[in-house]
């Protein structure tokens, strides 16, 4: 019976209402609207209400700005008392942290105040103690690197430290390891598989192994955290300058290039060019003594002027002995040169090798 009614309704609509009939439009509108589900309005999450107790505590105890304290309070809105932060302070004081150490640590990583002491803070602090950082040394280290306490102990800290210790062989008391961490905390900020291990493997494939790899890590730990394409580009630049993977100077050249921007490197080469050195002579000096271009421009200029204008050295002497320019000109070279003048040892002045013996060795 219901089907018959539907059929008769459809038939009537077709017979009596044309395509532009207002009545038909109304019927279609009504029928479609009854089948359409109205959009549901989502209820917004309640805005956390700042706790004035926590805000005042952060401002008065650690000297945080009101804006920063408000942001932190909102971030940890479920904390309604200072019991946990106070417990954290007691732990740090017990471990030998001074008040300045604590304030610095909290200002950089305020979330440590709300960390679980037994599950999070104690294991990480104990880990650093086992590396040799205790008492005020631990406080000083954490005050400058408190973000390390926010990293995963099992996934990041322990694996990275183990990797670094393998590179830093014969590191008694972990002194070199601690030096690396102090110079570049980011060397343990990521999963070791992501960059650290890949970069170590790449450098070893370039012939930088053993003690050379260890020295490079101590001098320039940030190299080990570069994205691989960036590290490959640096090595390519050094190889393009004439170094080879079987040269023991490669690691020193890589260190120098990594310390200087392209502009600074070029500016120092141009300084030599201004004194008449050719591009090839500049590269020859760099290949003989890669550390030469880490010397300041002022010192290089003073040295070139002294050796070429005062002593009248030929360029070839400096090309073959560029380390002359790394000596202290004012404090060492000039005083000894004056002694040579008084004693009239002219041959020593004229012959580069003998002159070097007079001024370079103690």
C-alpha positions as YAML, in Angstrom:
chain: A
units: angstrom
residues:
- id: 1
  name: UNK
  ca: [0.00, 0.00, 0.00]
- id: 2
  name: UNK
  ca: [2.86, 2.35, 0.88]
- id: 3
  name: UNK
  ca: [4.48, 1.69, -2.51]
- id: 4
  name: UNK
  ca: [1.23, 2.59, -4.27]
- id: 5
  name: UNK
  ca: [1.05, 5.89, -2.43]
- id: 6
  name: UNK
  ca: [4.62, 6.69, -3.40]
- id: 7
  name: UNK
  ca: [3.90, 5.81, -6.99]
- id: 8
  name: UNK
  ca: [0.79, 7.96, -7.13]
- id: 9
  name: UNK
  ca: [2.67, 10.87, -5.57]
- id: 10
  name: UNK
  ca: [5.43, 10.68, -8.14]
- id: 11
  name: UNK
  ca: [2.91, 10.37, -10.94]
- id: 12
  name: UNK
  ca: [0.98, 13.40, -9.79]
- id: 13
  name: UNK
  ca: [4.13, 15.45, -9.50]
- id: 14
  name: UNK
  ca: [5.12, 14.59, -13.04]
- id: 15
  name: UNK
  ca: [1.65, 15.32, -14.42]
- id: 16
  name: UNK
  ca: [0.75, 18.54, -12.68]
- id: 17
  name: UNK
  ca: [4.10, 20.28, -12.06]
- id: 18
  name: UNK
  ca: [6.44, 21.40, -14.75]
- id: 19
  name: UNK
  ca: [10.20, 21.62, -14.40]
- id: 20
  name: UNK
  ca: [10.06, 25.20, -13.20]
- id: 21
  name: UNK
  ca: [7.06, 24.84, -10.92]
- id: 22
  name: UNK
  ca: [7.47, 26.63, -7.56]
- id: 23
  name: UNK
  ca: [5.59, 23.85, -5.84]
- id: 24
  name: UNK
  ca: [7.98, 21.26, -7.25]
- id: 25
  name: UNK
  ca: [10.96, 23.29, -6.11]
- id: 26
  name: UNK
  ca: [9.50, 23.46, -2.63]
- id: 27
  name: UNK
  ca: [8.93, 19.71, -2.52]
- id: 28
  name: UNK
  ca: [12.48, 18.98, -3.69]
- id: 29
  name: UNK
  ca: [13.95, 21.47, -1.24]
- id: 30
  name: UNK
  ca: [11.94, 20.00, 1.59]
- id: 31
  name: UNK
  ca: [12.83, 16.42, 0.74]
- id: 32
  name: UNK
  ca: [16.56, 17.15, 0.38]
- id: 33
  name: UNK
  ca: [16.72, 19.19, 3.55]
- id: 34
  name: UNK
  ca: [15.16, 16.42, 5.57]
- id: 35
  name: UNK
  ca: [17.84, 14.00, 4.36]
- id: 36
  name: UNK
  ca: [20.79, 16.31, 5.06]
- id: 37
  name: UNK
  ca: [22.61, 15.95, 8.35]
- id: 38
  name: UNK
  ca: [23.31, 19.26, 10.01]
- id: 39
  name: UNK
  ca: [27.00, 19.88, 10.78]
- id: 40
  name: UNK
  ca: [27.93, 19.18, 14.35]
- id: 41
  name: UNK
  ca: [29.47, 22.07, 16.22]
- id: 42
  name: UNK
  ca: [32.65, 21.05, 18.03]
- id: 43
  name: UNK
  ca: [33.05, 22.14, 21.60]
- id: 44
  name: UNK
  ca: [36.39, 23.91, 22.01]
- id: 45
  name: UNK
  ca: [38.81, 22.63, 24.61]
- id: 46
  name: UNK
  ca: [38.68, 24.68, 27.75]
- id: 47
  name: UNK
  ca: [41.43, 27.26, 28.00]
- id: 48
  name: UNK
  ca: [43.71, 26.41, 30.94]
- id: 49
  name: UNK
  ca: [43.39, 28.85, 33.76]
- id: 50
  name: UNK
  ca: [46.82, 30.14, 34.87]
- id: 51
  name: UNK
  ca: [47.67, 29.29, 38.44]
- id: 52
  name: UNK
  ca: [48.86, 32.47, 40.19]
- id: 53
  name: UNK
  ca: [50.72, 30.37, 42.78]
- id: 54
  name: UNK
  ca: [52.96, 28.75, 40.14]
- id: 55
  name: UNK
  ca: [53.37, 32.01, 38.22]
- id: 56
  name: UNK
  ca: [54.53, 33.94, 41.29]
- id: 57
  name: UNK
  ca: [56.80, 31.05, 42.31]
- id: 58
  name: UNK
  ca: [58.57, 31.06, 38.94]
- id: 59
  name: UNK
  ca: [58.95, 34.84, 38.94]
- id: 60
  name: UNK
  ca: [60.17, 35.22, 42.52]
- id: 61
  name: UNK
  ca: [62.38, 32.10, 42.71]
- id: 62
  name: UNK
  ca: [64.00, 32.08, 39.28]
- id: 63
  name: UNK
  ca: [63.60, 35.63, 38.04]
- id: 64
  name: UNK
  ca: [61.51, 34.66, 35.02]
- id: 65
  name: UNK
  ca: [59.49, 37.31, 33.25]
- id: 66
  name: UNK
  ca: [55.75, 37.35, 33.79]
- id: 67
  name: UNK
  ca: [55.16, 36.37, 30.17]
- id: 68
  name: UNK
  ca: [57.50, 33.37, 30.42]
- id: 69
  name: UNK
  ca: [56.09, 32.31, 33.77]
- id: 70
  name: UNK
  ca: [52.56, 32.49, 32.37]
- id: 71
  name: UNK
  ca: [53.56, 30.37, 29.37]
- id: 72
  name: UNK
  ca: [55.15, 27.71, 31.59]
- id: 73
  name: UNK
  ca: [52.18, 27.69, 33.95]
- id: 74
  name: UNK
  ca: [49.82, 27.10, 31.02]
- id: 75
  name: UNK
  ca: [52.05, 24.32, 29.76]
- id: 76
  name: UNK
  ca: [51.87, 22.52, 33.11]
- id: 77
  name: UNK
  ca: [48.37, 23.60, 34.05]
- id: 78
  name: UNK
  ca: [47.69, 20.45, 36.08]
- id: 79
  name: UNK
  ca: [50.38, 21.43, 38.60]
- id: 80
  name: UNK
  ca: [48.60, 23.24, 41.43]
- id: 81
  name: UNK
  ca: [51.30, 23.34, 44.11]
- id: 82
  name: UNK
  ca: [55.03, 23.96, 44.41]
- id: 83
  name: UNK
  ca: [55.68, 20.59, 46.04]
- id: 84
  name: UNK
  ca: [57.26, 18.95, 42.98]
- id: 85
  name: UNK
  ca: [59.43, 21.96, 42.00]
- id: 86
  name: UNK
  ca: [60.62, 22.23, 45.58]
- id: 87
  name: UNK
  ca: [61.57, 18.54, 45.57]
- id: 88
  name: UNK
  ca: [63.58, 19.08, 42.39]
- id: 89
  name: UNK
  ca: [65.43, 21.99, 43.98]
- id: 90
  name: UNK
  ca: [66.27, 19.89, 47.02]
- id: 91
  name: UNK
  ca: [67.67, 17.15, 44.79]
- id: 92
  name: UNK
  ca: [69.88, 19.57, 42.85]
- id: 93
  name: UNK
  ca: [71.16, 21.22, 46.02]
- id: 94
  name: UNK
  ca: [71.92, 17.81, 47.49]
- id: 95
  name: UNK
  ca: [74.02, 16.99, 44.42]
- id: 96
  name: UNK
  ca: [76.13, 20.13, 44.84]
- id: 97
  name: UNK
  ca: [74.38, 22.61, 42.57]
- id: 98
  name: UNK
  ca: [74.82, 26.23, 43.61]
- id: 99
  name: UNK
  ca: [71.87, 28.63, 43.46]
- id: 100
  name: UNK
  ca: [73.22, 30.29, 40.28]
- id: 101
  name: UNK
  ca: [73.58, 26.82, 38.72]
- id: 102
  name: UNK
  ca: [69.96, 26.02, 39.55]
- id: 103
  name: UNK
  ca: [68.62, 29.32, 38.25]
- id: 104
  name: UNK
  ca: [70.52, 28.97, 34.97]
- id: 105
  name: UNK
  ca: [69.32, 25.40, 34.52]
- id: 106
  name: UNK
  ca: [65.68, 26.31, 35.11]
- id: 107
  name: UNK
  ca: [65.76, 29.39, 32.89]
- id: 108
  name: UNK
  ca: [66.92, 27.28, 29.94]
- id: 109
  name: UNK
  ca: [64.79, 24.19, 30.64]
- id: 110
  name: UNK
  ca: [61.99, 25.05, 33.09]
- id: 111
  name: UNK
  ca: [60.30, 21.72, 32.42]
- id: 112
  name: UNK
  ca: [62.83, 19.97, 34.65]
- id: 113
  name: UNK
  ca: [60.98, 21.47, 37.64]
- id: 114
  name: UNK
  ca: [57.98, 19.31, 36.79]
- id: 115
  name: UNK
  ca: [59.85, 16.12, 35.86]
- id: 116
  name: UNK
  ca: [59.47, 12.87, 37.74]
- id: 117
  name: UNK
  ca: [62.42, 12.76, 40.11]
- id: 118
  name: UNK
  ca: [62.85, 9.00, 40.45]
- id: 119
  name: UNK
  ca: [61.99, 7.99, 36.89]
- id: 120
  name: UNK
  ca: [63.50, 10.88, 34.94]
- id: 121
  name: UNK
  ca: [65.90, 13.20, 36.76]
- id: 122
  name: UNK
  ca: [67.82, 10.88, 39.08]
- id: 123
  name: UNK
  ca: [68.79, 8.31, 36.41]
- id: 124
  name: UNK
  ca: [70.06, 11.03, 34.05]
- id: 125
  name: UNK
  ca: [71.97, 12.90, 36.73]
- id: 126
  name: UNK
  ca: [73.49, 9.65, 37.95]
- id: 127
  name: UNK
  ca: [74.52, 8.88, 34.37]
- id: 128
  name: UNK
  ca: [76.49, 12.13, 34.16]
- id: 129
  name: UNK
  ca: [77.99, 11.50, 37.59]
- id: 130
  name: UNK
  ca: [79.32, 8.17, 36.36]
- id: 131
  name: UNK
  ca: [81.06, 10.02, 33.53]
- id: 132
  name: UNK
  ca: [83.04, 11.95, 36.15]
- id: 133
  name: UNK
  ca: [80.89, 15.04, 36.67]
- id: 134
  name: UNK
  ca: [80.22, 15.41, 40.37]
- id: 135
  name: UNK
  ca: [79.44, 18.20, 42.81]
- id: 136
  name: UNK
  ca: [79.97, 21.71, 41.50]
- id: 137
  name: UNK
  ca: [81.37, 20.34, 38.22]
- id: 138
  name: UNK
  ca: [78.05, 18.62, 37.59]
- id: 139
  name: UNK
  ca: [76.18, 21.80, 38.52]
- id: 140
  name: UNK
  ca: [78.31, 23.92, 36.20]
- id: 141
  name: UNK
  ca: [77.88, 21.48, 33.32]
- id: 142
  name: UNK
  ca: [74.11, 21.09, 33.68]
- id: 143
  name: UNK
  ca: [73.61, 24.84, 34.16]
- id: 144
  name: UNK
  ca: [74.97, 25.34, 30.63]
- id: 145
  name: UNK
  ca: [73.40, 22.21, 29.14]
- id: 146
  name: UNK
  ca: [70.19, 21.62, 31.10]
- id: 147
  name: UNK
  ca: [68.33, 20.66, 27.92]
- id: 148
  name: UNK
  ca: [70.22, 17.36, 28.09]
- id: 149
  name: UNK
  ca: [67.99, 16.43, 31.03]
- id: 150
  name: UNK
  ca: [65.00, 16.53, 28.69]
- id: 151
  name: UNK
  ca: [66.45, 13.90, 26.31]
- id: 152
  name: UNK
  ca: [65.71, 10.19, 26.42]
- id: 153
  name: UNK
  ca: [68.32, 8.34, 28.46]
- id: 154
  name: UNK
  ca: [67.93, 5.03, 26.64]
- id: 155
  name: UNK
  ca: [67.34, 6.25, 23.09]
- id: 156
  name: UNK
  ca: [69.76, 9.19, 22.90]
- id: 157
  name: UNK
  ca: [72.11, 9.84, 25.82]
- id: 158
  name: UNK
  ca: [73.50, 6.35, 26.42]
- id: 159
  name: UNK
  ca: [73.88, 5.31, 22.73]
- id: 160
  name: UNK
  ca: [75.52, 8.61, 21.77]
- id: 161
  name: UNK
  ca: [77.94, 8.57, 24.70]
- id: 162
  name: UNK
  ca: [78.94, 4.99, 23.91]
- id: 163
  name: UNK
  ca: [79.63, 5.98, 20.30]
- id: 164
  name: UNK
  ca: [81.72, 9.00, 21.32]
- id: 165
  name: UNK
  ca: [83.76, 6.94, 23.78]
- id: 166
  name: UNK
  ca: [84.69, 4.51, 21.02]
- id: 167
  name: UNK
  ca: [86.09, 7.39, 18.97]
- id: 168
  name: UNK
  ca: [87.86, 9.03, 21.92]
- id: 169
  name: UNK
  ca: [90.26, 6.20, 22.68]
- id: 170
  name: UNK
  ca: [92.58, 6.36, 25.69]
- id: 171
  name: UNK
  ca: [90.39, 8.99, 27.34]
- id: 172
  name: UNK
  ca: [91.35, 8.69, 30.99]
- id: 173
  name: UNK
  ca: [88.66, 10.01, 33.31]
- id: 174
  name: UNK
  ca: [86.45, 10.93, 30.33]
- id: 175
  name: UNK
  ca: [88.11, 14.35, 30.18]
- id: 176
  name: UNK
  ca: [88.03, 14.50, 26.40]
- id: 177
  name: UNK
  ca: [84.43, 13.30, 26.37]
- id: 178
  name: UNK
  ca: [83.35, 16.01, 28.79]
- id: 179
  name: UNK
  ca: [85.23, 18.60, 26.73]
- id: 180
  name: UNK
  ca: [83.33, 17.49, 23.62]
- id: 181
  name: UNK
  ca: [80.00, 17.71, 25.44]
- id: 182
  name: UNK
  ca: [80.83, 21.17, 26.75]
- id: 183
  name: UNK
  ca: [81.79, 22.41, 23.28]
- id: 184
  name: UNK
  ca: [78.80, 20.94, 21.48]
- id: 185
  name: UNK
  ca: [75.96, 19.44, 23.51]
- id: 186
  name: UNK
  ca: [74.04, 18.80, 20.28]
- id: 187
  name: UNK
  ca: [76.41, 15.95, 19.49]
- id: 188
  name: UNK
  ca: [74.22, 13.78, 21.74]
- id: 189
  name: UNK
  ca: [70.90, 15.45, 21.03]
- id: 190
  name: UNK
  ca: [69.76, 13.03, 18.33]
- id: 191
  name: UNK
  ca: [69.51, 9.32, 17.78]
- id: 192
  name: UNK
  ca: [73.10, 8.26, 16.90]
- id: 193
  name: UNK
  ca: [71.94, 6.38, 13.82]
- id: 194
  name: UNK
  ca: [70.55, 9.57, 12.29]
- id: 195
  name: UNK
  ca: [73.84, 11.50, 11.91]
- id: 196
  name: UNK
  ca: [76.63, 10.62, 14.30]
- id: 197
  name: UNK
  ca: [77.29, 7.07, 13.11]
- id: 198
  name: UNK
  ca: [76.78, 7.98, 9.44]
- id: 199
  name: UNK
  ca: [79.25, 10.87, 9.62]
- id: 200
  name: UNK
  ca: [81.83, 8.79, 11.47]
- id: 201
  name: UNK
  ca: [81.57, 6.09, 8.79]
- id: 202
  name: UNK
  ca: [81.93, 8.67, 6.01]
- id: 203
  name: UNK
  ca: [84.99, 10.33, 7.58]
- id: 204
  name: UNK
  ca: [86.62, 6.94, 8.07]
- id: 205
  name: UNK
  ca: [85.98, 6.16, 4.40]
- id: 206
  name: UNK
  ca: [87.97, 9.34, 3.61]
- id: 207
  name: UNK
  ca: [90.96, 8.04, 5.54]
- id: 208
  name: UNK
  ca: [90.31, 10.01, 8.73]
- id: 209
  name: UNK
  ca: [90.62, 7.23, 11.29]
- id: 210
  name: UNK
  ca: [92.00, 6.48, 14.73]
- id: 211
  name: UNK
  ca: [93.76, 9.36, 16.45]
- id: 212
  name: UNK
  ca: [92.95, 11.74, 13.58]
- id: 213
  name: UNK
  ca: [89.23, 11.10, 13.99]
- id: 214
  name: UNK
  ca: [89.60, 11.56, 17.74]
- id: 215
  name: UNK
  ca: [91.42, 14.88, 17.33]
- id: 216
  name: UNK
  ca: [88.80, 16.14, 14.88]
- id: 217
  name: UNK
  ca: [86.00, 15.24, 17.30]
- id: 218
  name: UNK
  ca: [87.71, 17.13, 20.13]
- id: 219
  name: UNK
  ca: [88.44, 20.19, 18.02]
- id: 220
  name: UNK
  ca: [85.27, 20.44, 15.94]
- id: 221
  name: UNK
  ca: [82.47, 18.24, 17.34]
- id: 222
  name: UNK
  ca: [79.81, 20.12, 15.39]
- id: 223
  name: UNK
  ca: [81.21, 18.54, 12.20]
- id: 224
  name: UNK
  ca: [79.85, 15.22, 13.40]
- id: 225
  name: UNK
  ca: [76.32, 16.61, 13.60]
- id: 226
  name: UNK
  ca: [76.19, 18.17, 10.14]
- id: 227
  name: UNK
  ca: [73.73, 16.81, 7.62]
- id: 228
  name: UNK
  ca: [75.60, 14.34, 5.44]
- id: 229
  name: UNK
  ca: [75.35, 16.42, 2.22]
- id: 230
  name: UNK
  ca: [76.91, 19.38, 4.04]
- id: 231
  name: UNK
  ca: [79.77, 17.25, 5.37]
- id: 232
  name: UNK
  ca: [80.36, 15.72, 1.95]
- id: 233
  name: UNK
  ca: [80.50, 19.21, 0.44]
- id: 234
  name: UNK
  ca: [83.19, 20.30, 2.92]
- id: 235
  name: UNK
  ca: [85.30, 17.22, 2.18]
- id: 236
  name: UNK
  ca: [84.84, 17.75, -1.57]
- id: 237
  name: UNK
  ca: [86.07, 21.34, -1.25]
- id: 238
  name: UNK
  ca: [89.20, 20.20, 0.58]
- id: 239
  name: UNK
  ca: [89.92, 17.46, -1.97]
- id: 240
  name: UNK
  ca: [89.40, 19.99, -4.76]
- id: 241
  name: UNK
  ca: [92.14, 22.14, -3.19]
- id: 242
  name: UNK
  ca: [94.67, 19.39, -3.81]
- id: 243
  name: UNK
  ca: [94.52, 17.24, -0.68]
- id: 244
  name: UNK
  ca: [94.09, 13.48, -0.99]
- id: 245
  name: UNK
  ca: [92.40, 10.91, 1.21]
- id: 246
  name: UNK
  ca: [95.76, 9.29, 1.97]
- id: 247
  name: UNK
  ca: [97.27, 12.58, 3.19]
- id: 248
  name: UNK
  ca: [97.62, 13.12, 6.92]
- id: 249
  name: UNK
  ca: [97.04, 16.83, 6.25]
- id: 250
  name: UNK
  ca: [93.47, 16.17, 5.07]
- id: 251
  name: UNK
  ca: [92.03, 16.23, 8.58]
- id: 252
  name: UNK
  ca: [93.77, 19.54, 9.39]
- id: 253
  name: UNK
  ca: [92.54, 21.11, 6.16]
- id: 254
  name: UNK
  ca: [89.00, 19.91, 6.85]
- id: 255
  name: UNK
  ca: [89.16, 21.41, 10.33]
- id: 256
  name: UNK
  ca: [90.32, 24.77, 8.93]
- id: 257
  name: UNK
  ca: [87.71, 24.88, 6.17]
- id: 258
  name: UNK
  ca: [84.96, 23.99, 8.66]
- id: 259
  name: UNK
  ca: [86.03, 26.90, 10.89]
- id: 260
  name: UNK
  ca: [85.89, 29.54, 8.16]
- id: 261
  name: UNK
  ca: [83.11, 30.86, 6.00]
- id: 262
  name: UNK
  ca: [83.71, 30.92, 2.25]
- id: 263
  name: UNK
  ca: [84.02, 34.71, 2.43]
- id: 264
  name: UNK
  ca: [86.65, 34.64, 5.20]
- id: 265
  name: UNK
  ca: [88.66, 31.94, 3.44]
- id: 266
  name: UNK
  ca: [88.65, 33.93, 0.20]
- id: 267
  name: UNK
  ca: [89.54, 37.16, 1.99]
- id: 268
  name: UNK
  ca: [92.66, 35.60, 3.51]
- id: 269
  name: UNK
  ca: [93.75, 34.22, 0.15]
- id: 270
  name: UNK
  ca: [93.25, 37.68, -1.34]
- id: 271
  name: UNK
  ca: [95.44, 39.12, 1.42]
- id: 272
  name: UNK
  ca: [98.34, 36.95, 0.24]
- id: 273
  name: UNK
  ca: [97.56, 37.85, -3.37]
- id: 274
  name: UNK
  ca: [97.89, 41.55, -2.47]
- id: 275
  name: UNK
  ca: [101.53, 40.88, -1.51]
- id: 276
  name: UNK
  ca: [102.28, 39.28, -4.85]
- id: 277
  name: UNK
  ca: [101.64, 35.61, -4.12]
- id: 278
  name: UNK
  ca: [99.98, 33.67, -6.93]
- id: 279
  name: UNK
  ca: [96.88, 31.53, -6.42]
- id: 280
  name: UNK
  ca: [98.99, 28.38, -6.76]
- id: 281
  name: UNK
  ca: [101.50, 29.68, -4.19]
- id: 282
  name: UNK
  ca: [98.65, 30.41, -1.78]
- id: 283
  name: UNK
  ca: [97.32, 26.86, -2.18]
- id: 284
  name: UNK
  ca: [100.82, 25.46, -1.75]
- id: 285
  name: UNK
  ca: [101.18, 27.31, 1.56]
- id: 286
  name: UNK
  ca: [97.78, 26.07, 2.70]
- id: 287
  name: UNK
  ca: [98.65, 22.48, 1.76]
- id: 288
  name: UNK
  ca: [101.92, 22.66, 3.70]
- id: 289
  name: UNK
  ca: [100.37, 24.28, 6.78]
- id: 290
  name: UNK
  ca: [96.54, 24.07, 6.80]
- id: 291
  name: UNK
  ca: [96.37, 25.89, 10.12]
- id: 292
  name: UNK
  ca: [97.83, 28.98, 8.46]
- id: 293
  name: UNK
  ca: [94.41, 30.29, 7.40]
- id: 294
  name: UNK
  ca: [93.06, 30.00, 10.94]
- id: 295
  name: UNK
  ca: [95.50, 32.78, 11.83]
- id: 296
  name: UNK
  ca: [93.91, 36.22, 12.06]
- id: 297
  name: UNK
  ca: [94.18, 38.55, 9.08]
- id: 298
  name: UNK
  ca: [95.90, 41.17, 11.22]
- id: 299
  name: UNK
  ca: [98.59, 38.73, 12.33]
- id: 300
  name: UNK
  ca: [99.09, 37.43, 8.79]
- id: 301
  name: UNK
  ca: [99.49, 40.93, 7.42]
- id: 302
  name: UNK
  ca: [101.95, 41.90, 10.16]
- id: 303
  name: UNK
  ca: [104.01, 38.76, 9.54]
- id: 304
  name: UNK
  ca: [104.11, 39.14, 5.76]
- id: 305
  name: UNK
  ca: [105.14, 42.78, 6.02]
- id: 306
  name: UNK
  ca: [107.87, 41.99, 8.56]
- id: 307
  name: UNK
  ca: [109.40, 39.04, 6.72]
- id: 308
  name: UNK
  ca: [109.18, 40.53, 3.23]
- id: 309
  name: UNK
  ca: [109.77, 44.23, 3.92]
- id: 310
  name: UNK
  ca: [111.95, 44.29, 7.05]
- id: 311
  name: UNK
  ca: [114.00, 41.11, 6.71]
- id: 312
  name: UNK
  ca: [113.68, 41.09, 2.91]
- id: 313
  name: UNK
  ca: [112.72, 37.44, 2.66]
- id: 314
  name: UNK
  ca: [111.96, 36.16, -0.81]
- id: 315
  name: UNK
  ca: [108.45, 34.88, -1.37]
- id: 316
  name: UNK
  ca: [109.75, 31.37, -1.93]
- id: 317
  name: UNK
  ca: [110.94, 31.17, 1.69]
- id: 318
  name: UNK
  ca: [107.43, 31.84, 3.00]
- id: 319
  name: UNK
  ca: [105.89, 29.53, 0.41]
- id: 320
  name: UNK
  ca: [108.08, 26.67, 1.65]
- id: 321
  name: UNK
  ca: [107.91, 27.67, 5.33]
- id: 322
  name: UNK
  ca: [104.47, 29.24, 5.88]
- id: 323
  name: UNK
  ca: [104.61, 28.29, 9.56]
- id: 324
  name: UNK
  ca: [106.82, 31.39, 10.04]
- id: 325
  name: UNK
  ca: [103.65, 33.45, 9.77]
- id: 326
  name: UNK
  ca: [102.07, 31.62, 12.70]
- id: 327
  name: UNK
  ca: [104.80, 32.70, 15.11]
- id: 328
  name: UNK
  ca: [104.22, 35.58, 17.50]
- id: 329
  name: UNK
  ca: [105.78, 38.47, 15.59]
- id: 330
  name: UNK
  ca: [105.76, 41.16, 18.29]
- id: 331
  name: UNK
  ca: [106.56, 38.98, 21.29]
- id: 332
  name: UNK
  ca: [108.98, 36.51, 19.76]
- id: 333
  name: UNK
  ca: [110.21, 37.14, 16.23]
- id: 334
  name: UNK
  ca: [111.02, 40.87, 16.42]
- id: 335
  name: UNK
  ca: [112.89, 40.68, 19.79]
- id: 336
  name: UNK
  ca: [115.01, 37.77, 18.57]
- id: 337
  name: UNK
  ca: [115.63, 39.46, 15.25]
- id: 338
  name: UNK
  ca: [117.01, 42.47, 17.12]
- id: 339
  name: UNK
  ca: [119.36, 40.19, 19.06]
- id: 340
  name: UNK
  ca: [120.60, 38.76, 15.78]
- id: 341
  name: UNK
  ca: [121.21, 42.28, 14.49]
- id: 342
  name: UNK
  ca: [123.26, 43.15, 17.56]
- id: 343
  name: UNK
  ca: [125.32, 39.97, 17.34]
- id: 344
  name: UNK
  ca: [125.64, 40.51, 13.57]
- id: 345
  name: UNK
  ca: [124.67, 36.99, 12.66]
- id: 346
  name: UNK
  ca: [123.79, 38.06, 9.13]
- id: 347
  name: UNK
  ca: [123.88, 34.58, 7.67]
- id: 348
  name: UNK
  ca: [121.12, 33.49, 10.02]
- id: 349
  name: UNK
  ca: [118.93, 36.31, 8.80]
- id: 350
  name: UNK
  ca: [119.60, 35.68, 5.15]
- id: 351
  name: UNK
  ca: [119.08, 31.91, 5.28]
- id: 352
  name: UNK
  ca: [115.51, 31.04, 6.11]
- id: 353
  name: UNK
  ca: [116.27, 27.68, 7.72]
- id: 354
  name: UNK
  ca: [118.88, 29.08, 10.13]
- id: 355
  name: UNK
  ca: [116.74, 32.09, 10.96]
- id: 356
  name: UNK
  ca: [113.88, 29.75, 11.86]
- id: 357
  name: UNK
  ca: [116.18, 27.90, 14.25]
- id: 358
  name: UNK
  ca: [116.90, 31.18, 16.02]
- id: 359
  name: UNK
  ca: [113.36, 32.41, 16.38]
- id: 360
  name: UNK
  ca: [111.15, 29.33, 16.43]
- id: 361
  name: UNK
  ca: [112.74, 27.05, 19.00]
- id: 362
  name: UNK
  ca: [113.11, 27.58, 22.72]
...
